[in-house]
Amino acid sequence: MSYARQLLGTYPGAVIADTGVLAAAIDALSDCAQACTADADADLGEQNLAEMVRCIRLCLDCADVCTATIGVISRQADYDPGVTRPLLEACVAICKSCGDECERHAPHYEHCRVCEQACRRCEQACRELLGVLK
Amino acid sequence: MSYARQLLGTYPGAVIADTGVLAAAIDALSDCAQACTADADADLGEQNLAEMVRCIRLCLDCADVCTATIGVISRQADYDPGVTRPLLEACVAICKSCGDECERHAPHYEHCRVCEQACRRCEQACRELLGVLK
Amino acid sequence: MSYARQLLGTYPGAVIADTGVLAAAIDALSDCAQACTADADADLGEQNLAEMVRCIRLCLDCADVCTATIGVISRQADYDPGVTRPLLEACVAICKSCGDECERHAPHYEHCRVCEQACRRCEQACRELLGVLK
Amino acid sequence: MSYARQLLGTYPGAVIADTGVLAAAIDALSDCAQACTADADADLGEQNLAEMVRCIRLCLDCADVCTATIGVISRQADYDPGVTRPLLEACVAICKSCGDECERHAPHYEHCRVCEQACRRCEQACRELLGVLK
């Protein structure tokens, strides 16, 4: 059981959404931020750098947005849908873009294939959280 | 002249919005992230902690969202309005909420008055950037 | 298998340390950052807030240092021991302090018990990485 | 007067070092993180990408370490030299490396010249803070 799930189970108060969906989103965001940080660096090590520039930029954006989202959705009280909803929408959008770009490179680079999977899973987990948010 | 403005003036390509508006937003986001981080800690040092909890949480959210937004709007190429727009909307919303909460405490705590100003200025700068984004 | 481990296995070049030790550190840092962010918020929801202030501050410090360390140790090329070593030492120190403080609260608060475990594991993983770094 | 300086002047308790030196460090760290984020992206826009890879990586490391350091030195209470000292040492080291690499590119790229200045100023400000820390 992930730390996110354990911690949500011990929260002193109501949580903003179903614990399972919330924990899945936090775990997927954390994995995705980590994968994007590593993939951007792996891209910088490839020969055909000019073709990897877009992938590097999207990975950096994706890591930044995922990291902020972990913080905001980890704070359960004082939940404000006016902040959390657009932030999750930004997450879904960047995970989609970054996943699509990684998919283009996946046949050539295994690191992009792994990163694509992390982005797709995170996009899906954020969509599910958006669907059940109070 | 801030580093943001100097760097935008030397960018090797087109930028996503008027340089002045963009630099003002980056500077305001950076100031706001910094002020919110410091205000959350100052709040933790006050006697009537129970009344400061909401302010602390909003400051932490605000710092997280502002930090991610600096990263995304600093990357000029591969601009995606589907990511940048909701992210800036999340920023406007959290700066508004955090500024309002700080305003409540401003008569008692000078640090909340200073943080309120940083939030208000950041909210305004993000609104202006939203208005001119391509 | 974690994303960190999968990505390290596909890296286009030499990595800075044994892949298993490095992946374990990245995973532990990521878990610890997440647990500390959640525990700081759970602490803010407790009644005896004054006693939790030190725990909140250490958790925020720990999350910040762990997040930076993930970034730096995920970048394999241009490795500089003059940066990575003190950063890992800062990580070990804050994980130790935060783990000790969480341990004090663990008998009363399950969330502190979970966070203590994440801190201990991260401290250990960073020590092991320090021991094998080139 | 920067927000950092204003906030330190209103802190409810003792601060960890001379207010002027501390505020100068926070401001320099914030400028440096911002400049490095922007310079990494500007580098990605240049033609001779292969020569810019080291600069991009060092800028990303520098931004990560500076951002974490802002958080830790903004929290005045529960100051722990065992954490703050190595973190500032990591900051000094990465600002030096990143500044040196930017200096190599400064004759060709104005954005690297600007980033070099931000790194040099941050290195100096962190050294001064290390010198006066309690």
Short mmCIF file of C-alpha atoms in Angstrom, two decimals, chain A residues 29-134:
data_model
loop_
_atom_site.label_atom_id
_atom_site.label_comp_id
_atom_site.label_asym_id
_atom_site.label_seq_id
_atom_site.Cartn_x
_atom_site.Cartn_y
_atom_site.Cartn_z
CA LEU A 29 1.33 12.23 -10.32
CA SER A 30 4.40 11.35 -8.32
CA ASP A 31 5.45 8.62 -10.77
CA CYS A 32 4.81 10.90 -13.73
CA ALA A 33 6.84 13.81 -12.31
CA GLN A 34 9.71 11.42 -11.67
CA ALA A 35 9.50 9.75 -15.10
CA CYS A 36 9.34 13.09 -16.92
CA THR A 37 12.38 14.43 -15.03
CA ALA A 38 14.35 11.31 -15.94
CA ASP A 39 13.12 11.22 -19.55
CA ALA A 40 14.08 14.86 -20.18
CA ASP A 41 17.59 13.99 -19.06
CA ALA A 42 17.72 10.79 -21.13
CA ASP A 43 16.57 12.79 -24.17
CA LEU A 44 19.50 15.17 -23.62
CA GLY A 45 21.82 12.17 -23.96
CA GLU A 46 20.58 11.13 -27.42
CA GLN A 47 22.32 11.88 -30.72
CA ASN A 48 19.46 13.45 -32.66
CA LEU A 49 18.94 16.22 -30.14
CA ALA A 50 17.07 18.58 -32.47
CA GLU A 51 14.24 16.05 -32.73
CA MET A 52 14.04 15.67 -28.95
CA VAL A 53 13.65 19.36 -28.02
CA ARG A 54 9.86 19.32 -27.96
CA CYS A 55 9.89 16.16 -25.83
CA ILE A 56 12.32 17.75 -23.35
CA ARG A 57 10.21 20.89 -22.98
CA LEU A 58 6.96 18.97 -22.52
CA CYS A 59 8.58 16.67 -19.96
CA LEU A 60 9.80 19.69 -17.95
CA ASP A 61 6.35 21.30 -18.07
CA CYS A 62 4.71 18.02 -17.09
CA ALA A 63 7.02 17.50 -14.10
CA ASP A 64 6.34 21.07 -12.87
CA VAL A 65 2.55 20.80 -13.15
CA CYS A 66 2.41 17.32 -11.59
CA THR A 67 4.58 18.41 -8.63
CA ALA A 68 2.33 21.40 -7.86
CA THR A 69 -0.78 19.23 -8.17
CA ILE A 70 0.53 16.70 -5.64
CA GLY A 71 0.88 19.56 -3.15
CA VAL A 72 -2.58 21.01 -3.73
CA ILE A 73 -4.53 17.72 -3.70
CA SER A 74 -2.60 16.52 -0.65
CA ARG A 75 -4.13 19.40 1.34
CA GLN A 76 -7.56 18.13 2.19
CA ALA A 77 -9.11 20.96 4.19
CA ASP A 78 -9.94 24.35 2.66
CA TYR A 79 -10.52 22.60 -0.64
CA ASP A 80 -11.37 25.10 -3.38
CA PRO A 81 -12.73 23.67 -6.66
CA GLY A 82 -11.89 26.97 -8.37
CA VAL A 83 -8.21 26.12 -7.89
CA THR A 84 -8.15 22.31 -7.96
CA ARG A 85 -10.29 21.86 -11.08
CA PRO A 86 -8.27 24.04 -13.49
CA LEU A 87 -5.05 22.67 -12.03
CA LEU A 88 -6.17 19.09 -12.73
CA GLU A 89 -7.31 20.19 -16.20
CA ALA A 90 -3.83 21.61 -16.84
CA CYS A 91 -2.42 18.28 -15.67
CA VAL A 92 -4.65 16.25 -17.97
CA ALA A 93 -3.67 18.49 -20.91
CA ILE A 94 0.09 18.35 -20.33
CA CYS A 95 0.04 14.58 -19.63
CA LYS A 96 -1.82 14.11 -22.92
CA SER A 97 0.62 16.28 -24.90
CA CYS A 98 3.68 14.80 -23.26
CA GLY A 99 2.35 11.24 -23.63
CA ASP A 100 1.65 11.86 -27.36
CA GLU A 101 5.14 13.25 -27.94
CA CYS A 102 6.76 10.38 -26.04
CA GLU A 103 4.70 7.93 -28.10
CA ARG A 104 6.29 9.34 -31.28
CA HIS A 105 9.74 8.52 -29.91
CA ALA A 106 8.79 5.24 -28.22
CA PRO A 107 9.74 3.02 -31.19
CA HIS A 108 13.30 4.40 -31.02
CA TYR A 109 13.81 5.11 -27.33
CA GLU A 110 12.77 2.81 -24.53
CA HIS A 111 12.92 5.73 -22.03
CA CYS A 112 10.24 7.55 -23.98
CA ARG A 113 8.09 4.41 -24.00
CA VAL A 114 8.33 4.17 -20.20
CA CYS A 115 7.60 7.89 -19.82
CA GLU A 116 4.61 7.62 -22.16
CA GLN A 117 3.12 4.98 -19.86
CA ALA A 118 3.57 7.18 -16.79
CA CYS A 119 1.92 10.13 -18.60
CA ARG A 120 -1.04 8.04 -19.83
CA ARG A 121 -1.64 6.60 -16.36
CA CYS A 122 -1.43 10.05 -14.78
CA GLU A 123 -3.78 11.58 -17.36
CA GLN A 124 -6.30 8.84 -16.62
CA ALA A 125 -5.95 9.15 -12.83
CA CYS A 126 -6.45 12.95 -12.98
CA ARG A 127 -9.53 12.53 -15.20
CA GLU A 128 -10.99 10.08 -12.67
CA LEU A 129 -10.30 12.45 -9.80
CA LEU A 130 -11.94 15.31 -11.72
CA GLY A 131 -14.98 13.05 -12.15
CA VAL A 132 -15.48 12.40 -8.43
CA LEU A 133 -14.37 15.73 -6.89
CA LYS A 134 -16.94 17.25 -4.62
#
